[in-house]
Amino acid sequence: MKSGINIVLFYVDGHSQIVPSGNEPLGLEAPIDVRYLILKTALHINEFCGIRFMLRSCPRLEILTIDIGPANIFLEYGAPYPFNPHEFWSENLLVEECVTTTLKAVNVKGFKGMMNELQVLKYLLHFGHAMEELNLCVSNEAGSNGETREFYMERAQQVLQFNKASRNLSIAIL
């Protein structure tokens, strides 16, 4: 199966930047000076490698916004390297530099407390030594199995129990 990185356009200090296509599974050859990153994602397992790629490519990242939306599943997608999606954020892990040193704030929009969301948050909280705030904006959408906002709020409460690397962390559930 063919895989690679597609062209991604983003803005740095008001100027657009382009990440070129190519087979670069671990990160860009030269890091990019991004301090604020918005990821529009479903946090589907097919997106894990791309999320790790962006975190690794942004070693000075200070604010990460995860805007959770519907999944666009590409059946022909193949991960650029073998991985177990259930252990991706916890086993044999090389932690990204930004997570341990510069990431101060994480905002999650559309939080439903699904397993993949909880795995990513566990990783960020467990290794986020510089984190000062985590803001969970709970989804108002009804789930496919009848889940309600109250259900999502209960899931958000679980995040309060996760191990946290930062002593200065404030968690808001909105």
PDB file of C-alpha atoms in Angstrom:
ATOM      1  CA  MET A   1       0.000   0.000   0.000  1.00  0.00           C
ATOM      2  CA  LYS A   2       1.368   3.404  -0.892  1.00  0.00           C
ATOM      3  CA  SER A   3       1.566   6.008   1.826  1.00  0.00           C
ATOM      4  CA  GLY A   4       3.152   9.399   2.223  1.00  0.00           C
ATOM      5  CA  ILE A   5       2.593  12.875   3.499  1.00  0.00           C
ATOM      6  CA  ASN A   6       0.271  15.077   1.473  1.00  0.00           C
ATOM      7  CA  ILE A   7       0.693  18.813   1.103  1.00  0.00           C
ATOM      8  CA  VAL A   8      -0.489  20.680   4.179  1.00  0.00           C
ATOM      9  CA  LEU A   9      -1.013  24.443   4.254  1.00  0.00           C
ATOM     10  CA  PHE A  10      -0.914  26.317   7.546  1.00  0.00           C
ATOM     11  CA  TYR A  11      -0.165  29.788   8.831  1.00  0.00           C
ATOM     12  CA  VAL A  12       2.831  30.906  10.862  1.00  0.00           C
ATOM     13  CA  ASP A  13       2.911  34.522  12.023  1.00  0.00           C
ATOM     14  CA  GLY A  14       0.431  35.508   9.312  1.00  0.00           C
ATOM     15  CA  HIS A  15       2.400  33.815   6.509  1.00  0.00           C
ATOM     16  CA  SER A  16       1.338  30.582   4.865  1.00  0.00           C
ATOM     17  CA  GLN A  17       3.742  27.656   4.999  1.00  0.00           C
ATOM     18  CA  ILE A  18       3.657  24.479   2.940  1.00  0.00           C
ATOM     19  CA  VAL A  19       4.721  21.039   4.097  1.00  0.00           C
ATOM     20  CA  PRO A  20       5.732  19.228   0.887  1.00  0.00           C
ATOM     21  CA  SER A  21       4.647  15.726  -0.104  1.00  0.00           C
ATOM     22  CA  GLY A  22       6.995  12.849   0.468  1.00  0.00           C
ATOM     23  CA  ASN A  23       7.720   9.734   2.468  1.00  0.00           C
ATOM     24  CA  GLU A  24       8.733  11.213   5.823  1.00  0.00           C
ATOM     25  CA  PRO A  25       7.031   9.168   8.524  1.00  0.00           C
ATOM     26  CA  LEU A  26       8.749  10.609  11.600  1.00  0.00           C
ATOM     27  CA  GLY A  27       8.748  14.360  11.083  1.00  0.00           C
ATOM     28  CA  LEU A  28      10.028  17.125   8.879  1.00  0.00           C
ATOM     29  CA  GLU A  29      13.746  17.326   8.151  1.00  0.00           C
ATOM     30  CA  ALA A  30      13.784  20.841   9.609  1.00  0.00           C
ATOM     31  CA  PRO A  31      11.357  21.663  12.425  1.00  0.00           C
ATOM     32  CA  ILE A  32       8.824  24.445  11.899  1.00  0.00           C
ATOM     33  CA  ASP A  33       8.464  27.371  14.271  1.00  0.00           C
ATOM     34  CA  VAL A  34       4.785  26.871  15.095  1.00  0.00           C
ATOM     35  CA  ARG A  35       3.629  28.022  18.520  1.00  0.00           C
ATOM     36  CA  TYR A  36      -0.140  27.566  18.043  1.00  0.00           C
ATOM     37  CA  LEU A  37      -1.532  24.584  16.149  1.00  0.00           C
ATOM     38  CA  ILE A  38      -5.151  23.720  15.387  1.00  0.00           C
ATOM     39  CA  LEU A  39      -5.771  20.094  14.439  1.00  0.00           C
ATOM     40  CA  LYS A  40      -9.141  19.410  12.851  1.00  0.00           C
ATOM     41  CA  THR A  41      -9.420  15.700  13.463  1.00  0.00           C
ATOM     42  CA  ALA A  42     -11.711  12.853  14.451  1.00  0.00           C
ATOM     43  CA  LEU A  43      -8.872  11.310  16.488  1.00  0.00           C
ATOM     44  CA  HIS A  44      -9.406   8.166  14.439  1.00  0.00           C
ATOM     45  CA  ILE A  45      -6.596   5.599  14.596  1.00  0.00           C
ATOM     46  CA  ASN A  46      -5.755   6.373  10.959  1.00  0.00           C
ATOM     47  CA  GLU A  47      -4.894   9.912  12.083  1.00  0.00           C
ATOM     48  CA  PHE A  48      -2.521   8.943  14.914  1.00  0.00           C
ATOM     49  CA  CYS A  49       0.633   8.925  12.757  1.00  0.00           C
ATOM     50  CA  GLY A  50      -0.245  12.359  11.326  1.00  0.00           C
ATOM     51  CA  ILE A  51      -0.840  13.796  14.788  1.00  0.00           C
ATOM     52  CA  ARG A  52       2.502  12.420  16.004  1.00  0.00           C
ATOM     53  CA  PHE A  53       4.142  13.802  12.825  1.00  0.00           C
ATOM     54  CA  MET A  54       2.835  17.311  13.561  1.00  0.00           C
ATOM     55  CA  LEU A  55       3.839  17.205  17.241  1.00  0.00           C
ATOM     56  CA  ARG A  56       7.329  16.029  16.304  1.00  0.00           C
ATOM     57  CA  SER A  57       7.640  18.719  13.616  1.00  0.00           C
ATOM     58  CA  CYS A  58       6.663  21.554  16.005  1.00  0.00           C
ATOM     59  CA  PRO A  59       9.196  21.371  18.888  1.00  0.00           C
ATOM     60  CA  ARG A  60       8.268  24.887  20.138  1.00  0.00           C
ATOM     61  CA  LEU A  61       4.507  24.323  20.200  1.00  0.00           C
ATOM     62  CA  GLU A  62       2.839  26.171  23.089  1.00  0.00           C
ATOM     63  CA  ILE A  63      -0.898  25.894  22.367  1.00  0.00           C
ATOM     64  CA  LEU A  64      -2.617  22.905  20.795  1.00  0.00           C
ATOM     65  CA  THR A  65      -6.286  22.999  19.832  1.00  0.00           C
ATOM     66  CA  ILE A  66      -7.889  19.697  18.901  1.00  0.00           C
ATOM     67  CA  ASP A  67     -11.114  20.397  17.025  1.00  0.00           C
ATOM     68  CA  ILE A  68     -12.928  17.041  16.915  1.00  0.00           C
ATOM     69  CA  GLY A  69     -15.233  16.511  13.968  1.00  0.00           C
ATOM     70  CA  PRO A  70     -16.581  13.708  11.811  1.00  0.00           C
ATOM     71  CA  ALA A  71     -14.136  11.166  10.415  1.00  0.00           C
ATOM     72  CA  ASN A  72     -13.174  11.018   6.760  1.00  0.00           C
ATOM     73  CA  ILE A  73     -11.955   7.441   6.395  1.00  0.00           C
ATOM     74  CA  PHE A  74      -9.735   6.664   3.424  1.00  0.00           C
ATOM     75  CA  LEU A  75      -9.921   2.925   2.848  1.00  0.00           C
ATOM     76  CA  GLU A  76      -6.683   2.892   0.829  1.00  0.00           C
ATOM     77  CA  TYR A  77      -4.690   4.521   3.659  1.00  0.00           C
ATOM     78  CA  GLY A  78      -1.686   2.643   5.007  1.00  0.00           C
ATOM     79  CA  ALA A  79       0.256   3.800   8.055  1.00  0.00           C
ATOM     80  CA  PRO A  80       3.817   4.887   7.202  1.00  0.00           C
ATOM     81  CA  TYR A  81       5.168   2.491   9.838  1.00  0.00           C
ATOM     82  CA  PRO A  82       3.729  -0.487  11.719  1.00  0.00           C
ATOM     83  CA  PHE A  83       2.010   0.311  15.022  1.00  0.00           C
ATOM     84  CA  ASN A  84      -0.579  -1.000  17.420  1.00  0.00           C
ATOM     85  CA  PRO A  85      -3.272   1.716  17.703  1.00  0.00           C
ATOM     86  CA  HIS A  86      -4.259   0.543  21.189  1.00  0.00           C
ATOM     87  CA  GLU A  87      -0.713   1.115  22.481  1.00  0.00           C
ATOM     88  CA  PHE A  88       0.324   3.995  20.217  1.00  0.00           C
ATOM     89  CA  TRP A  89       0.175   6.670  22.931  1.00  0.00           C
ATOM     90  CA  SER A  90       1.459   4.513  25.799  1.00  0.00           C
ATOM     91  CA  GLU A  91       3.914   1.725  24.883  1.00  0.00           C
ATOM     92  CA  ASN A  92       7.584   2.045  23.847  1.00  0.00           C
ATOM     93  CA  LEU A  93       7.088   5.734  23.470  1.00  0.00           C
ATOM     94  CA  LEU A  94       9.495   8.415  22.365  1.00  0.00           C
ATOM     95  CA  VAL A  95       7.801  11.512  23.745  1.00  0.00           C
ATOM     96  CA  GLU A  96       7.759  14.564  21.492  1.00  0.00           C
ATOM     97  CA  GLU A  97       9.910  17.495  22.618  1.00  0.00           C
ATOM     98  CA  CYS A  98       7.073  20.029  22.589  1.00  0.00           C
ATOM     99  CA  VAL A  99       4.957  17.866  24.905  1.00  0.00           C
ATOM    100  CA  THR A 100       7.624  17.741  27.613  1.00  0.00           C
ATOM    101  CA  THR A 101       9.078  21.249  27.337  1.00  0.00           C
ATOM    102  CA  THR A 102       6.901  23.942  25.695  1.00  0.00           C
ATOM    103  CA  LEU A 103       3.259  22.841  25.439  1.00  0.00           C
ATOM    104  CA  LYS A 104       1.370  25.041  27.902  1.00  0.00           C
ATOM    105  CA  ALA A 105      -2.274  24.791  26.832  1.00  0.00           C
ATOM    106  CA  VAL A 106      -4.467  22.170  25.196  1.00  0.00           C
ATOM    107  CA  ASN A 107      -8.000  22.967  24.055  1.00  0.00           C
ATOM    108  CA  VAL A 108     -10.315  20.164  22.971  1.00  0.00           C
ATOM    109  CA  LYS A 109     -13.476  21.153  21.111  1.00  0.00           C
ATOM    110  CA  GLY A 110     -16.244  18.591  20.630  1.00  0.00           C
ATOM    111  CA  PHE A 111     -15.047  16.256  23.402  1.00  0.00           C
ATOM    112  CA  LYS A 112     -17.106  13.057  23.730  1.00  0.00           C
ATOM    113  CA  GLY A 113     -14.749  10.984  25.840  1.00  0.00           C
ATOM    114  CA  MET A 114     -14.276   8.237  23.280  1.00  0.00           C
ATOM    115  CA  MET A 115     -11.365   5.841  23.833  1.00  0.00           C
ATOM    116  CA  ASN A 116      -9.051   7.506  21.284  1.00  0.00           C
ATOM    117  CA  GLU A 117      -9.697  10.941  22.814  1.00  0.00           C
ATOM    118  CA  LEU A 118      -8.901   9.612  26.288  1.00  0.00           C
ATOM    119  CA  GLN A 119      -5.689   7.936  25.065  1.00  0.00           C
ATOM    120  CA  VAL A 120      -4.364  11.163  23.541  1.00  0.00           C
ATOM    121  CA  LEU A 121      -5.253  13.172  26.653  1.00  0.00           C
ATOM    122  CA  LYS A 122      -3.572  10.607  28.931  1.00  0.00           C
ATOM    123  CA  TYR A 123      -0.397  10.938  26.858  1.00  0.00           C
ATOM    124  CA  LEU A 124      -0.448  14.749  26.913  1.00  0.00           C
ATOM    125  CA  LEU A 125      -1.158  14.949  30.650  1.00  0.00           C
ATOM    126  CA  HIS A 126       1.293  12.227  31.644  1.00  0.00           C
ATOM    127  CA  PHE A 127       4.229  13.806  29.795  1.00  0.00           C
ATOM    128  CA  GLY A 128       3.168  17.479  29.692  1.00  0.00           C
ATOM    129  CA  HIS A 129       5.546  18.917  32.277  1.00  0.00           C
ATOM    130  CA  ALA A 130       4.988  22.503  31.085  1.00  0.00           C
ATOM    131  CA  MET A 131       1.189  22.267  30.767  1.00  0.00           C
ATOM    132  CA  GLU A 132      -0.733  24.962  32.571  1.00  0.00           C
ATOM    133  CA  GLU A 133      -4.232  24.419  31.227  1.00  0.00           C
ATOM    134  CA  LEU A 134      -6.467  21.843  29.635  1.00  0.00           C
ATOM    135  CA  ASN A 135      -9.851  23.031  28.393  1.00  0.00           C
ATOM    136  CA  LEU A 136     -12.405  20.389  27.442  1.00  0.00           C
ATOM    137  CA  CYS A 137     -15.370  21.781  25.527  1.00  0.00           C
ATOM    138  CA  VAL A 138     -17.909  18.959  25.680  1.00  0.00           C
ATOM    139  CA  SER A 139     -19.950  18.187  22.568  1.00  0.00           C
ATOM    140  CA  ASN A 140     -23.640  19.040  22.396  1.00  0.00           C
ATOM    141  CA  GLU A 141     -24.278  16.459  19.661  1.00  0.00           C
ATOM    142  CA  ALA A 142     -26.196  13.286  20.372  1.00  0.00           C
ATOM    143  CA  GLY A 143     -24.104  10.173  19.884  1.00  0.00           C
ATOM    144  CA  SER A 144     -24.876   7.349  17.472  1.00  0.00           C
ATOM    145  CA  ASN A 145     -25.806   5.118  20.425  1.00  0.00           C
ATOM    146  CA  GLY A 146     -27.955   7.734  22.162  1.00  0.00           C
ATOM    147  CA  GLU A 147     -25.148   9.363  24.175  1.00  0.00           C
ATOM    148  CA  THR A 148     -26.009  12.780  25.578  1.00  0.00           C
ATOM    149  CA  ARG A 149     -24.061  15.786  26.800  1.00  0.00           C
ATOM    150  CA  GLU A 150     -24.444  14.436  30.339  1.00  0.00           C
ATOM    151  CA  PHE A 151     -22.755  11.198  29.263  1.00  0.00           C
ATOM    152  CA  TYR A 152     -19.876  13.185  27.733  1.00  0.00           C
ATOM    153  CA  MET A 153     -19.593  15.256  30.928  1.00  0.00           C
ATOM    154  CA  GLU A 154     -19.191  12.048  32.951  1.00  0.00           C
ATOM    155  CA  ARG A 155     -16.423  10.952  30.593  1.00  0.00           C
ATOM    156  CA  ALA A 156     -14.758  14.341  30.996  1.00  0.00           C
ATOM    157  CA  GLN A 157     -14.708  13.813  34.759  1.00  0.00           C
ATOM    158  CA  GLN A 158     -12.516  10.726  34.173  1.00  0.00           C
ATOM    159  CA  VAL A 159      -9.799  13.001  32.784  1.00  0.00           C
ATOM    160  CA  LEU A 160      -9.469  14.607  36.222  1.00  0.00           C
ATOM    161  CA  GLN A 161      -8.195  11.258  37.538  1.00  0.00           C
ATOM    162  CA  PHE A 162      -5.380  10.869  34.968  1.00  0.00           C
ATOM    163  CA  ASN A 163      -1.743  11.116  36.086  1.00  0.00           C
ATOM    164  CA  LYS A 164      -0.443  14.627  35.508  1.00  0.00           C
ATOM    165  CA  ALA A 165       3.185  15.629  35.028  1.00  0.00           C
ATOM    166  CA  SER A 166       2.549  19.311  35.723  1.00  0.00           C
ATOM    167  CA  ARG A 167       1.845  20.631  39.199  1.00  0.00           C
ATOM    168  CA  ASN A 168       0.557  23.905  37.743  1.00  0.00           C
ATOM    169  CA  LEU A 169      -2.176  22.344  35.613  1.00  0.00           C
ATOM    170  CA  SER A 170      -5.708  23.702  35.615  1.00  0.00           C
ATOM    171  CA  ILE A 171      -8.434  21.612  33.960  1.00  0.00           C
ATOM    172  CA  ALA A 172     -11.695  23.217  32.840  1.00  0.00           C
ATOM    173  CA  ILE A 173     -14.696  21.244  31.631  1.00  0.00           C
ATOM    174  CA  LEU A 174     -17.050  23.429  29.644  1.00  0.00           C
TER     175      LEU A 174
END
